[in-house]
PDB file of N, CA and C in Angstrom:
ATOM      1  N   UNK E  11     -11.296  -0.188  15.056  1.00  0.00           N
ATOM      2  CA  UNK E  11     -11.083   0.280  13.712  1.00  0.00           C
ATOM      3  C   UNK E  11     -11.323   1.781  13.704  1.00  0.00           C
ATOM      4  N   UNK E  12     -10.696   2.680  13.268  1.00  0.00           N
ATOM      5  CA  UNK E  12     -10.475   3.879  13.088  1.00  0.00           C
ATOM      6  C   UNK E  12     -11.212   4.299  11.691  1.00  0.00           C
ATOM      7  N   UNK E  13     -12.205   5.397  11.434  1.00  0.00           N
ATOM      8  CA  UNK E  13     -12.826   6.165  10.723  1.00  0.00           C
ATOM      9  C   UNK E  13     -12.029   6.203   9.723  1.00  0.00           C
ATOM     10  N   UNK E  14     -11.835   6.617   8.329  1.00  0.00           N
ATOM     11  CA  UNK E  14     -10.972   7.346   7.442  1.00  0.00           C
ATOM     12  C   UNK E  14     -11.268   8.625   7.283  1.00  0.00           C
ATOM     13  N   UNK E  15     -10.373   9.285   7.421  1.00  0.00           N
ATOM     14  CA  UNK E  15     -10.106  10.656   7.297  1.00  0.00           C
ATOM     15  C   UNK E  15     -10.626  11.212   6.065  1.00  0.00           C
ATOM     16  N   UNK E  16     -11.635  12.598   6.044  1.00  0.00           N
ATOM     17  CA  UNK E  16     -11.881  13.106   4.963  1.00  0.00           C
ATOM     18  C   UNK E  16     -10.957  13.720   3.977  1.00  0.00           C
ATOM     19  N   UNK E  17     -10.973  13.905   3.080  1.00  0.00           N
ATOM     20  CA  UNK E  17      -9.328  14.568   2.013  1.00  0.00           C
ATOM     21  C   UNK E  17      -9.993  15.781   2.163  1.00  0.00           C
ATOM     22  N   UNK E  18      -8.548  16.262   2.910  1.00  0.00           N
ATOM     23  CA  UNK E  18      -8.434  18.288   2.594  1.00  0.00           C
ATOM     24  C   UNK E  18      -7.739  18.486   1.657  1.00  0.00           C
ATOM     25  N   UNK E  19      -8.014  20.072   1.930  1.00  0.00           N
ATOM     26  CA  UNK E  19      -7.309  21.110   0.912  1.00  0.00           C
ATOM     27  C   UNK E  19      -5.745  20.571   0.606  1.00  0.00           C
ATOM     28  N   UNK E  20      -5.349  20.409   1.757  1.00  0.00           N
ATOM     29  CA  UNK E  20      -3.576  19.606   1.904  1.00  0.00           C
ATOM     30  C   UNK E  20      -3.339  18.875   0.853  1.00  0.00           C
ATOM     31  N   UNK E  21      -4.360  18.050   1.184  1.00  0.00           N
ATOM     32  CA  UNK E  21      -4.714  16.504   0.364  1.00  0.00           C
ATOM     33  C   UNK E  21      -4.353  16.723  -1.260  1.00  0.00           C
ATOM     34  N   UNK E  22      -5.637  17.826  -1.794  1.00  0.00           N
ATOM     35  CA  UNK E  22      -5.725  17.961  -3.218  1.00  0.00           C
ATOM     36  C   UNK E  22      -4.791  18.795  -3.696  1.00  0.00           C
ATOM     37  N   UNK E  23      -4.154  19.520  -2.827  1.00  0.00           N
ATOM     38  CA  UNK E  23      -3.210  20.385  -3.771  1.00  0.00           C
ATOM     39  C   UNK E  23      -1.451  19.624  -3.809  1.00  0.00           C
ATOM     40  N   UNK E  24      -1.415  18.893  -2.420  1.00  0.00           N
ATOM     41  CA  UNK E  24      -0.475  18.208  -2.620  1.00  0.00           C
ATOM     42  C   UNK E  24      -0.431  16.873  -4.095  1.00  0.00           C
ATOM     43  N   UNK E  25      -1.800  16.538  -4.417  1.00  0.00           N
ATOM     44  CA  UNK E  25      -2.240  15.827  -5.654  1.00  0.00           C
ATOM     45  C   UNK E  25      -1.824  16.284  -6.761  1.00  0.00           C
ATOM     46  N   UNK E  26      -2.040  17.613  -6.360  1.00  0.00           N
ATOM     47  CA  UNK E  26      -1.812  18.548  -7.643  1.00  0.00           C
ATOM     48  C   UNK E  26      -0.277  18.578  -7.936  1.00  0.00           C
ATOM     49  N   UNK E  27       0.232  19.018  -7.058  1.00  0.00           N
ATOM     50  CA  UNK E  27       1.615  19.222  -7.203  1.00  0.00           C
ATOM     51  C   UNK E  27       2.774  18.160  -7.933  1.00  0.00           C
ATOM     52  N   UNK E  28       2.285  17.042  -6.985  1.00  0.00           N
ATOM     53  CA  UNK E  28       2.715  15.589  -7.474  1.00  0.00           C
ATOM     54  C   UNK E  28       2.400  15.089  -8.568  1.00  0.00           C
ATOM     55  N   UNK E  29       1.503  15.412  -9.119  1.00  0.00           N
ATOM     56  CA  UNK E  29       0.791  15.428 -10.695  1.00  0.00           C
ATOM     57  C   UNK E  29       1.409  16.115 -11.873  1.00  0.00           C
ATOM     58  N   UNK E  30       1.627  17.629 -11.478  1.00  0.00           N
ATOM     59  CA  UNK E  30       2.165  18.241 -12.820  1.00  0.00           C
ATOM     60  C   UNK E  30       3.548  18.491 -12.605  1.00  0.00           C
ATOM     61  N   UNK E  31       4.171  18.029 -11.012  1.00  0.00           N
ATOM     62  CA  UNK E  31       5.589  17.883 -11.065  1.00  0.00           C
ATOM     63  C   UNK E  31       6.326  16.727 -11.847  1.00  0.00           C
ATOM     64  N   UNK E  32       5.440  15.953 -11.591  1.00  0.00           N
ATOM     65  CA  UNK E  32       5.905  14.256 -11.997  1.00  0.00           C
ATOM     66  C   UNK E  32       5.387  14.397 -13.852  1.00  0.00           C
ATOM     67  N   UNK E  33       4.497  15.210 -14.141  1.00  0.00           N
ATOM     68  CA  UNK E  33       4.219  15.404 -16.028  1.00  0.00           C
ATOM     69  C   UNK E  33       5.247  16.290 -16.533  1.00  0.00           C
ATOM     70  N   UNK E  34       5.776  17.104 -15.583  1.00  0.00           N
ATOM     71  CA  UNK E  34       6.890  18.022 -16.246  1.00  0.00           C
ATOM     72  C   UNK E  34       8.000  17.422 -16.368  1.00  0.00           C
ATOM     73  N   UNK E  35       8.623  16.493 -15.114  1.00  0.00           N
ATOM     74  CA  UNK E  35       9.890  16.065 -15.192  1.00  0.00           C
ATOM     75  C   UNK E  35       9.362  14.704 -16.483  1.00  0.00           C
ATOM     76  N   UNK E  36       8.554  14.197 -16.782  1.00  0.00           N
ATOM     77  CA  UNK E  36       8.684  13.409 -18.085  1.00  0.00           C
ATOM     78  C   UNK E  36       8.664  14.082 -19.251  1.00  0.00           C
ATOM     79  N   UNK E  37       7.978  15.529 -19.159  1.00  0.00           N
ATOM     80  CA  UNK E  37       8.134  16.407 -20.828  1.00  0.00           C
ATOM     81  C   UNK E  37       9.767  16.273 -20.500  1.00  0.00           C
ATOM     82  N   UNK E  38      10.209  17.415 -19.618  1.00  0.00           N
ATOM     83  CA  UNK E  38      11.546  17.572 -20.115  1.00  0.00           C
ATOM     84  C   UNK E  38      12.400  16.369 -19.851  1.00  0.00           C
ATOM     85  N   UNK E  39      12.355  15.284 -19.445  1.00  0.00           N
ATOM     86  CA  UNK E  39      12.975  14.447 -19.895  1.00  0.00           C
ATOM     87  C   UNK E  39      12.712  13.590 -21.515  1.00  0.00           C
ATOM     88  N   UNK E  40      12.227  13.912 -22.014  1.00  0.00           N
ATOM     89  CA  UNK E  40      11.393  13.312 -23.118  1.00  0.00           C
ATOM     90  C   UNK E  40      11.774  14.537 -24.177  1.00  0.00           C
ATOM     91  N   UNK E  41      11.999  15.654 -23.759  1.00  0.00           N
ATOM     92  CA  UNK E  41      12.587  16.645 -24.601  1.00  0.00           C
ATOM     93  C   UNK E  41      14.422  16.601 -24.532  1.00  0.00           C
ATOM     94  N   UNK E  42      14.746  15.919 -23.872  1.00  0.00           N
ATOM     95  CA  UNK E  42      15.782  15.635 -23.230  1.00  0.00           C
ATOM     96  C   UNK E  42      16.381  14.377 -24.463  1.00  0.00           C
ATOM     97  N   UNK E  43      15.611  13.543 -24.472  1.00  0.00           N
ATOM     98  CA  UNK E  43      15.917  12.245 -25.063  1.00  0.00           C
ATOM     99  C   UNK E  43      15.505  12.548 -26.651  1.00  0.00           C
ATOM    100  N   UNK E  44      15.019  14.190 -26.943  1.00  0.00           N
ATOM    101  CA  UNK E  44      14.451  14.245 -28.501  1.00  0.00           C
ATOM    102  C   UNK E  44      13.245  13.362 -28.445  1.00  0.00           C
ATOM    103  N   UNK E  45      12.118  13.562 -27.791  1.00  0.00           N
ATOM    104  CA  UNK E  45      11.040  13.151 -28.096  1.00  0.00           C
ATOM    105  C   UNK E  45      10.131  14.436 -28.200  1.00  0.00           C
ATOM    106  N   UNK E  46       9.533  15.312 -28.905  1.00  0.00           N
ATOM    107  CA  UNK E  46       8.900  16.476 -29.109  1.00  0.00           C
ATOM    108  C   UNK E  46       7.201  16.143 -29.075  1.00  0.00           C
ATOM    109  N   UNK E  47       6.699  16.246 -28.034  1.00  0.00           N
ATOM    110  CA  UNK E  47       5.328  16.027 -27.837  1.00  0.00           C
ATOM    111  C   UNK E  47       4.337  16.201 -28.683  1.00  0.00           C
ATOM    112  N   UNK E  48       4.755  17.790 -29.315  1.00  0.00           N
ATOM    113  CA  UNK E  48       4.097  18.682 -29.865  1.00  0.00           C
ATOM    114  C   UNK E  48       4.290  18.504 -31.515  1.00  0.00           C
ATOM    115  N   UNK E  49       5.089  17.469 -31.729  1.00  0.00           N
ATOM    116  CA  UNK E  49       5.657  17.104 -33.067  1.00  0.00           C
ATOM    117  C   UNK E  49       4.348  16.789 -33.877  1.00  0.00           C
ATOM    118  N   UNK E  50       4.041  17.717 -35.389  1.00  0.00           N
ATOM    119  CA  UNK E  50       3.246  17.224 -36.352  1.00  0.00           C
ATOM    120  C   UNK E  50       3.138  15.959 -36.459  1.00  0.00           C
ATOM    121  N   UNK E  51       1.912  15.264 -36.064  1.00  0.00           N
ATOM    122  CA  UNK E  51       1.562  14.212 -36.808  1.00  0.00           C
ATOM    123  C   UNK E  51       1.809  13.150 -34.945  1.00  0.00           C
ATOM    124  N   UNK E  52       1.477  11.797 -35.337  1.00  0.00           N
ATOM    125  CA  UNK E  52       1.911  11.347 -34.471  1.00  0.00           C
ATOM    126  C   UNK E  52       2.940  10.038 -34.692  1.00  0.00           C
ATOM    127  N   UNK E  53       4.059  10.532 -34.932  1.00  0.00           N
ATOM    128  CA  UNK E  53       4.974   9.893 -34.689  1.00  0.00           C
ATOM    129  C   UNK E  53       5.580   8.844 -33.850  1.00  0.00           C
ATOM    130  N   UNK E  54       6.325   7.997 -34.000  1.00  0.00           N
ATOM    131  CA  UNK E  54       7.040   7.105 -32.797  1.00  0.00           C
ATOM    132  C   UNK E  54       7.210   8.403 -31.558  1.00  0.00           C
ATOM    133  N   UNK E  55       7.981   9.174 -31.849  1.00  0.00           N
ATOM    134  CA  UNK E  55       8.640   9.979 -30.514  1.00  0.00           C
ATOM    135  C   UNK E  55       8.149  10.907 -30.094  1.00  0.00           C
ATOM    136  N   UNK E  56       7.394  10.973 -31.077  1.00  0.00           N
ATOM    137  CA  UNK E  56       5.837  11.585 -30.087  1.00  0.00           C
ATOM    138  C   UNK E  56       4.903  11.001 -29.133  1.00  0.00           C
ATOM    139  N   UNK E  57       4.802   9.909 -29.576  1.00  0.00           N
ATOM    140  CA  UNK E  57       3.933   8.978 -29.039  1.00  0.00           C
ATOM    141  C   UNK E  57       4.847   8.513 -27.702  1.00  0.00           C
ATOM    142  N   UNK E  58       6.185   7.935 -27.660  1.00  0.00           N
ATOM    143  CA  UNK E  58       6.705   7.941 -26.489  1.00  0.00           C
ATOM    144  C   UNK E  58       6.746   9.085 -25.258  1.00  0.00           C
ATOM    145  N   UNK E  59       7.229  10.637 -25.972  1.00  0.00           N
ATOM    146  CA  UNK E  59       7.101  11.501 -25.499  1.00  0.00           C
ATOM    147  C   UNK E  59       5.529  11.477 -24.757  1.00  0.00           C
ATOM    148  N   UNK E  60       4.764  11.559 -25.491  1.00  0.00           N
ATOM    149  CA  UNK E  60       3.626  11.170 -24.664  1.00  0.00           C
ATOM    150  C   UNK E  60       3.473  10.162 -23.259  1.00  0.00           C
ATOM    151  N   UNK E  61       3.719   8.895 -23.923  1.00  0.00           N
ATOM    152  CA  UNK E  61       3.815   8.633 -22.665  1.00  0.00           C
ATOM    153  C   UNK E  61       4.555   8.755 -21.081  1.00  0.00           C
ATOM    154  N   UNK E  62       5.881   9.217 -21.691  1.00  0.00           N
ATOM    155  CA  UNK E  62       6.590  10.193 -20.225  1.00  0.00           C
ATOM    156  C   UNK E  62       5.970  10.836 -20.002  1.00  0.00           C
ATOM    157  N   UNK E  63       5.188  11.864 -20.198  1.00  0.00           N
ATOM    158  CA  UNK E  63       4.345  12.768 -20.139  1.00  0.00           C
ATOM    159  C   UNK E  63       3.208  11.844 -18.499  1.00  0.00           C
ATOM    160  N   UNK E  64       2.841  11.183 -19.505  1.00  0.00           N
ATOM    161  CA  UNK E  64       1.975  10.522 -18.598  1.00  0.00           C
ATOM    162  C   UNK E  64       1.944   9.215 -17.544  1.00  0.00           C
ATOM    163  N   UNK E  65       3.602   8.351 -17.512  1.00  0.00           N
ATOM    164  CA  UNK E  65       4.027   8.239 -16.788  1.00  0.00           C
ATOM    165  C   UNK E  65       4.416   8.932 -15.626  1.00  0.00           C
ATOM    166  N   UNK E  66       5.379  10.598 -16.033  1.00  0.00           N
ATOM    167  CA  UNK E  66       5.801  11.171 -14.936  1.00  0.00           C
ATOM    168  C   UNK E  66       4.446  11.091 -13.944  1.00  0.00           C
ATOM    169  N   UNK E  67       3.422  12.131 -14.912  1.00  0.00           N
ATOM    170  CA  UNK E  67       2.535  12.380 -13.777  1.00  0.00           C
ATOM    171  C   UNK E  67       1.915  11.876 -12.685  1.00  0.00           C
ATOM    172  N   UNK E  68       1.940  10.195 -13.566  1.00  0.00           N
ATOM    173  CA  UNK E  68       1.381   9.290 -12.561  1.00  0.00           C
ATOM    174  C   UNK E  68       2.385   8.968 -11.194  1.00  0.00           C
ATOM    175  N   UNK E  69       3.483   8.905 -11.589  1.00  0.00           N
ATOM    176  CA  UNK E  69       4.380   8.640 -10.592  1.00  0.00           C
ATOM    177  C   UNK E  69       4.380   9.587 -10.126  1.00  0.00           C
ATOM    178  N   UNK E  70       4.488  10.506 -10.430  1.00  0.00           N
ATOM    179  CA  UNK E  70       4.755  11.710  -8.887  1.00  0.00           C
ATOM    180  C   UNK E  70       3.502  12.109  -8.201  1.00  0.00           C
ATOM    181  N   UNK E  71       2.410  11.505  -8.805  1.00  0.00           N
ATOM    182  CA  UNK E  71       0.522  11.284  -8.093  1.00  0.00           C
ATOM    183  C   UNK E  71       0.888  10.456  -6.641  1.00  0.00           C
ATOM    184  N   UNK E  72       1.536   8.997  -7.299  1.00  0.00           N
ATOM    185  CA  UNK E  72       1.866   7.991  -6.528  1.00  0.00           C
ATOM    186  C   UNK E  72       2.645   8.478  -5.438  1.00  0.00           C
ATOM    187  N   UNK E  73       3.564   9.326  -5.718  1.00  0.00           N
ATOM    188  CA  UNK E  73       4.607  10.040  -4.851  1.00  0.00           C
ATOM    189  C   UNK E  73       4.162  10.891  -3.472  1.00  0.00           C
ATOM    190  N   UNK E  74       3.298  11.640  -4.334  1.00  0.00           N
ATOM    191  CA  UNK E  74       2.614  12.741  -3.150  1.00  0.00           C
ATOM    192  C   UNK E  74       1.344  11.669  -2.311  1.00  0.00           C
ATOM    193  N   UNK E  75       0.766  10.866  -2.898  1.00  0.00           N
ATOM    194  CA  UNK E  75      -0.326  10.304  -2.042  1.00  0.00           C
ATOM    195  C   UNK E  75       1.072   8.989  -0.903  1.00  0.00           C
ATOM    196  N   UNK E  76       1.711   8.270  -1.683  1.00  0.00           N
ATOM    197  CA  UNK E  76       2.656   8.268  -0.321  1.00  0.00           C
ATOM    198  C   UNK E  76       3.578   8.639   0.454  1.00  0.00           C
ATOM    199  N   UNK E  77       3.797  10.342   0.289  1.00  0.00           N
ATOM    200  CA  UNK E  77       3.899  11.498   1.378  1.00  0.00           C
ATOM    201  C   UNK E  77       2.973  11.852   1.951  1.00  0.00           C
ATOM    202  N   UNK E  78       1.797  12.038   1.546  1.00  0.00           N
ATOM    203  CA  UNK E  78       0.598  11.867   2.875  1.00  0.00           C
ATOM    204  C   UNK E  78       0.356  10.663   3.290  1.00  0.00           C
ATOM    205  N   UNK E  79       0.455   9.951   3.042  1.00  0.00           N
ATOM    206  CA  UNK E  79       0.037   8.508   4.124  1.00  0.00           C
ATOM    207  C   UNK E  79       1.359   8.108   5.032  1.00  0.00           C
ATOM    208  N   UNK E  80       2.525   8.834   5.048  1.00  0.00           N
ATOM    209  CA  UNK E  80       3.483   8.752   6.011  1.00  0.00           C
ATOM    210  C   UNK E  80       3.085   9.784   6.530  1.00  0.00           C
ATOM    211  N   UNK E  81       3.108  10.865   6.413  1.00  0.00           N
ATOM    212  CA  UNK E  81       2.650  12.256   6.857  1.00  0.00           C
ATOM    213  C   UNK E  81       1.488  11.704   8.422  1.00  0.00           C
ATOM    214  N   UNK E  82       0.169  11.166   7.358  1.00  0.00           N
ATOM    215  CA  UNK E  82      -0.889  10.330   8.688  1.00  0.00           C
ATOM    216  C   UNK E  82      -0.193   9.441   9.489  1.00  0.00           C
ATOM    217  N   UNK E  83       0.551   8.725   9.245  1.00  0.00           N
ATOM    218  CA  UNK E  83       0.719   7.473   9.669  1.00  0.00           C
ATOM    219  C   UNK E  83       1.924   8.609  11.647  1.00  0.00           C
ATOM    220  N   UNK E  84       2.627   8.955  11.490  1.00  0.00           N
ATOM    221  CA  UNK E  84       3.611  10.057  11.686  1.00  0.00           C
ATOM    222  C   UNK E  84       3.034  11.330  11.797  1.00  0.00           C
ATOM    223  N   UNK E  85       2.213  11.374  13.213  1.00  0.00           N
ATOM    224  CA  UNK E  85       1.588  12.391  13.545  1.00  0.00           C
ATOM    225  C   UNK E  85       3.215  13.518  14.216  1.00  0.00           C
ATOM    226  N   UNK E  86       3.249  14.774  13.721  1.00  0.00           N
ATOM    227  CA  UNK E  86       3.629  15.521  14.188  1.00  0.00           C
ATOM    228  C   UNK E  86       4.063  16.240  15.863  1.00  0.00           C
ATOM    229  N   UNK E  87       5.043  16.459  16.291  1.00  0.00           N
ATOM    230  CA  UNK E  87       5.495  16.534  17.454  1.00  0.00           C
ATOM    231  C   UNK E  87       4.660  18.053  18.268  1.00  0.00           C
ATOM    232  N   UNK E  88       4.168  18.782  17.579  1.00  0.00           N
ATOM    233  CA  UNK E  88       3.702  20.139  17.888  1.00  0.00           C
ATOM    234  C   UNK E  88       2.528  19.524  18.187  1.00  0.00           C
TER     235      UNK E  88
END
C-alpha cells in the first residue's frame, strides 16, 4: 500500500481554478438564460441563477480534482 501524497501548491490552485472557472461559466450561463443573480429581492431566477452559480463551481472543483488524479495516476515521461 502506497502513502498518500501531501496536497501542493499545484493541488490548491488548480482547486482554485476549477472552482471559479466552473462559478463563472454558470453566472454567464445563467445570465445567458436571463437569470440575474444580482436581481432585487429573491426571486425564482435569481434563485436559479444562484444555483448555476453554484453548480458550475462545483463541477469544475470535480473537474480539476479529476485532472489531478489522472495527472498522479500518469506519471510524466521527463
Amino acid at each position: 500500500m502506497t502513502a498518500p501524497t501531501p496536497p501542493s501548491l499545484a493541488d490548491g490552485i488548480s482547486d482554485a481554478v476549477g472552482f471559479v472557472g466552473g462559478a463563472l461559466a454558470g453566472f454567464w450561463l445563467g445570465q445567458w438564460l436571463g437569470m440575474d443573480i444580482f436581481a432585487p429581492g429573491y426571486g425564482t431566477s435569481a434563485l436559479i441563477g444562484i444555483a448555476l452559480v453554484g453548480l458550475g463551481g462545483g463541477l469544475g472543483l470535480h473537474a480539476a480534482k479529476r485532472w489531478q488524479a489522472s495527472r498522479r495516476s500518469n506519471p510524466s515521461k521527463s
